[in-house]
Structure formats: structure tokens, C-alpha cells
C-alpha atoms as one frame of an Amber mdcrd trajectory, in Angstrom:
protein
 -38.395 -17.891   1.208 -37.223 -20.634  -1.047 -34.474 -18.384  -2.491 -33.243
 -17.560   0.999 -32.979 -21.292   1.890 -31.095 -21.926  -1.314 -28.627 -19.179
  -0.602 -28.189 -20.266   3.023 -27.344 -23.863   1.729 -24.790 -22.404  -0.660
 -23.235 -20.459   2.256 -23.142 -23.530   4.467 -21.270 -25.451   1.760 -18.820
 -22.535   1.204 -18.122 -22.306   4.912 -17.427 -25.947   5.303 -15.170 -25.919
   2.226 -13.232 -22.885   3.725 -12.949 -24.179   7.299 -12.871 -27.977   6.810
 -15.681 -28.487   9.417 -18.194 -26.237  11.207 -20.467 -26.956  14.133 -24.187
 -26.299  14.060 -23.739 -23.670  16.785 -21.199 -21.803  14.743 -23.217 -21.967
  11.565 -26.204 -20.588  13.459 -24.175 -17.685  14.803 -22.470 -16.838  11.545
 -25.680 -17.034   9.387 -27.935 -15.400  12.006 -30.577 -18.123  12.054 -31.689
 -20.627  14.762 -29.936 -23.881  15.411 -33.141 -25.663  14.641 -33.063 -24.065
  11.022 -29.360 -25.060  10.605 -30.231 -28.667  11.665 -32.959 -28.795   9.005
 -30.538 -27.394   6.472 -27.810 -29.927   7.425 -30.473 -32.770   7.174 -30.997
 -31.831   3.649 -27.343 -31.317   2.680 -26.145 -34.464   4.339 -28.500 -36.505
   2.163 -26.204 -35.657  -0.712 -22.527 -36.801  -1.455 -20.739 -33.620  -0.283
 -21.281 -33.245   3.533 -21.505 -35.506   6.440 -21.816 -35.255  10.206 -18.606
 -36.247  12.156 -17.255 -35.533  15.636 -19.940 -33.034  16.523 -19.578 -30.892
  13.358 -20.378 -30.875   9.697 -17.537 -31.901   7.357 -16.768 -32.602   3.721
 -17.238 -36.336   2.674 -14.024 -38.183   2.111 -14.131 -37.607  -1.637 -14.286
 -33.827  -1.233 -11.735 -33.380   1.504  -8.865 -30.854   0.839  -6.930 -28.400
   2.973  -9.536 -25.705   3.186  -7.173 -22.673   2.894  -5.209 -24.373   0.110
  -8.410 -25.101  -1.679  -9.518 -21.500  -1.344  -6.082 -20.253  -2.531  -6.419
 -22.342  -5.632  -9.773 -20.939  -6.728  -9.880 -18.127  -9.383  -6.074 -18.109
  -9.653  -6.112 -15.896 -12.766  -8.118 -13.267 -11.185  -6.168 -13.239  -7.866
  -2.819 -13.082  -9.807  -4.061 -10.085 -11.808  -4.980  -8.264  -8.576  -1.769
  -9.301  -6.990   0.378  -8.003  -9.863  -1.273  -4.614  -9.802  -0.864  -4.271
  -6.014   2.665  -5.412  -6.019   3.577  -2.807  -8.758   2.393  -0.075  -6.300
   4.477  -1.080  -3.414   8.203  -0.005  -3.458  11.173  -1.697  -1.878  11.592
  -0.665   1.666   7.836  -0.122   2.384   6.097  -0.914   5.555   2.715  -2.750
   5.182  -0.024  -4.464   6.923  -1.318  -7.648   5.422  -4.536  -9.439   6.455
  -5.755 -13.019   6.523  -7.239 -14.518   3.351  -6.116 -16.110   0.096  -6.015
 -12.975  -2.068  -3.690 -11.139   0.352  -1.497 -14.265   0.203  -1.343 -14.069
  -3.660  -0.253 -10.414  -3.207   2.551 -11.634  -0.856   3.666 -14.115  -3.425
   3.781 -11.385  -5.972   6.063  -9.349  -3.623   8.621 -12.156  -3.541  11.263
  -9.987  -5.330  10.768  -6.964  -3.260  13.482  -6.172  -0.657  13.683  -4.601
   2.739   9.881  -4.752   3.336   8.523  -4.533   6.903   5.427  -6.758   6.945
   3.085  -6.631   9.811   0.593  -9.526   9.445  -1.582 -12.049  11.253  -1.442
 -14.341   8.255   1.313 -17.090   8.847   1.209 -18.058   5.152   1.964 -14.419
   4.137   4.809 -14.465   6.665   6.277 -17.674   5.249   6.023 -16.483   1.598
   7.903 -13.365   2.402  10.447 -14.780   4.692  12.499 -16.146   1.813  13.990
 -12.683   1.270  16.364 -12.178   4.145  16.365  -8.511   3.936  12.698  -8.312
   4.867  11.455  -7.753   8.489   8.356  -9.728   9.468   6.263  -8.984  12.568
   3.620 -11.405  13.858   1.311 -11.314  16.786   1.311 -13.727  19.570  -1.516
 -16.024  20.580  -3.210 -19.151  19.213  -2.773 -20.047  15.588  -6.105 -20.840
  13.921  -6.097 -24.016  11.932  -6.357 -25.004   9.103  -6.337 -21.318   7.959
  -2.921 -20.683   9.572  -3.805 -17.263  10.852  -4.091 -15.375  14.168  -7.442
 -13.876  15.149  -9.070 -12.343  18.230  -8.748  -9.165  20.387  -4.955  -9.613
  20.762  -4.646  -9.159  17.013  -6.676  -5.909  17.145  -4.402  -4.615  19.762
  -1.325  -5.787  17.795  -2.288  -3.857  14.678  -3.129  -0.759  16.733   0.576
  -0.626  17.966   1.974  -0.056  14.555   1.834   2.500  11.733   2.211   1.446
   8.021   2.390   3.065   4.588   0.051   0.403   3.115  -2.702  -1.936   4.357
  -3.449  -4.721   2.046  -6.571  -6.623   3.104  -9.520  -8.624   1.804 -13.060
  -9.064   3.177 -15.619 -11.985   3.362 -18.284 -10.112   1.394 -19.701  -6.745
   0.230 -23.297  -5.880   1.054 -25.615  -4.191  -1.560 -25.105  -0.885   0.402
 -21.370  -1.093   0.093 -20.731  -2.399   3.686 -17.811  -4.701   4.100 -18.682
  -7.872   5.849 -16.949 -10.522   7.873 -17.909 -13.673   9.739 -16.600 -12.532
  13.075 -16.658  -9.136  14.748 -12.897  -9.531  15.710 -12.039  -9.900  12.026
 -13.927  -6.462  11.387 -11.871  -4.887  14.125  -8.709  -6.116  12.828  -9.287
  -4.842   9.341 -10.402  -1.520  10.770  -7.141  -1.329  12.900  -5.119  -1.847
   9.672  -7.107   0.580   7.644  -6.981   3.289  10.175  -3.340   2.944  10.914
  -2.105   2.959   7.296  -1.545   5.909   5.074  -3.165   4.047   2.157  -5.589
   1.131   2.467  -5.969  -1.272  -0.471  -8.925  -3.680  -0.523  -8.200  -6.769
  -2.704 -11.253  -8.851  -3.730 -12.620 -10.821  -6.553 -15.997 -10.269  -8.036
 -17.515 -13.150  -6.131 -17.377 -11.133  -2.914 -20.034  -8.738  -4.005 -23.344
 -10.008  -2.630 -21.653 -12.641  -0.418 -23.450 -12.706   3.046 -21.607 -12.555
   6.404 -23.061 -11.304   9.787 -20.445  -8.873  11.009 -20.575  -5.403   9.400
 -17.578  -3.241   9.088 -16.539  -0.087   7.205 -18.060   1.072   3.886 -16.218
   0.350   0.759 -16.048   4.089   0.169 -13.803   4.356   3.328 -10.983   2.537
   1.567  -8.302   4.375  -0.305  -8.224   1.935  -3.310 -10.130  -1.157  -4.394
  -8.557  -3.739  -6.642 -10.996  -6.290  -8.177 -10.765  -8.857 -10.933 -14.148
  -8.295 -12.701 -17.009  -5.882 -12.477 -19.834  -7.222 -10.294 -23.541  -7.621
 -11.125 -25.243  -4.377 -12.183 -27.192  -4.412  -8.917 -23.815  -3.159  -7.389
 -23.479  -0.233  -9.865 -24.271   2.300  -7.089 -21.518   0.669  -4.921 -19.018
   0.802  -7.755 -19.942   4.457  -8.570 -19.263   5.391  -4.921 -15.621   4.505
  -5.500 -15.572   5.228  -9.205 -12.172   7.026  -9.009 -10.608   4.423  -6.783
 -11.662   1.044  -8.031  -9.875  -0.935 -10.723 -11.027  -3.984 -12.542  -7.917
  -5.846 -13.617  -8.996  -9.270 -14.763  -9.486 -10.656 -18.237 -12.746  -9.814
 -19.869 -12.673 -12.079 -22.909
């Protein structure tokens, strides 16, 4: 039980860092526990120097505040750049591709900056901006409300948006990978968006760093074995050997090992 509580505290900290601030109700929904449990967790966490209660939600203290998406994009840069370089080498000029939300797909987009005549279908505004510098590219975005501070579009409209197109490639990340190989997200709509991309692309490429193996999230999506190719920086803990073996001919570990 103690280990579950420690892991839950780690997830709360990670979620607040990612999103800038999260309500108790949202934490309860995402982590699948009662609001009373979350309140007890928050009482403990707010006794430290990292989190505080403010404006009806849990936020980082002043000394730890940063733009959440920019903070996420700046973690494990070497690993993400290694992943992005491999993916970019596989995508030719003139390709049509889906690109998802997340910091690793954004790193892939930055690695594609010298490609030309791409058609990019994405709900990630940062991806769109990164690829808009090449004037021969065509960029297609969904309508709807922009989620801040992540600068992306989510919801059922996005699922419908991806379902209206077909692409040669789908480049997407995931919030976590379960011990059975199931891909996890924090919201069911994010699962459906990833599935729409995967199913409507000739080739799906999952881009993740090793930290995603074992990371918990409540919404379950496809199996990792449903993906055409997995590009990761480092091999995960041996407990995930069966998952790695299930995609043995389709997974690459591209990060530095020394």
C-alpha cells in the first residue's frame, strides 16, 4: 500500500508539472481514486516546497513554475533528438503525415524542418508552427478550443477530424505503457484520437522515451503490438521484456548507452 501511495504522489507531481495546475476532481478522475484520497495526498505534498493550493487547484510553488509544455519538451533532450532523427530519416519529402500532441512528436517536427512539400495533419499547434517555416508545406489543423498551456486541440471534434483524412505516416506518442503492452492516456478522447491516426495511416510510428514504460494513466488504448514501428531511446526495465519481445522486429532503441 505504501508503494502505491508513493507512486501516486509521484504521478501527482508529474501531472502538475505537465499541466501547470490540476484540480482535485481532475486528479481523482485521472488516477482512479476518491477525492478524499487525493485531498490526503495533497495535504502531504503541499507540506513540502514544490506544490501549493491556489485558485481551486494544485499548482507549483513560485520557485518551481515554468511553462509546463516547454518544461516537458526540455527533458531528456538527447533521447528525444535521437528518436526524432531516426523518424525524420524515414519520412520523404512530399509525404502526408499525422502528428499527435506531446513533446516527442514536437521534437520529430523540428527534425523535419528541412523537409519540403509535407502535408501535416495535426492537433498540435507547436508542431504546426515548427513546420510552418517551410512555405512548401501544407498544414491542416482542427477547429475548436485550444488547450493551454499545452497548445493543442483535444476532444471528440479532433477524433472526427483525423477520421476524415488518410496519411502515409502517423507519428504519435503515449502517456504510458502498461506491463501488458497496453498504451495508456489520461483521457479517453486522447486514446480515440491516437487510434484514428493509427487506423487511417499506412504506417504508424510510436515515439516514446523509456520513462513511459510503467507510467500509469487511466484510459486504455491499443496494444503496442498494434503499432507498425516503435522508436524508443533506451530499453526499459527487464519486467517489460515480454512487451519488447512482442514487437521485437519493430522496435528500435536509438539512444546512447554509455
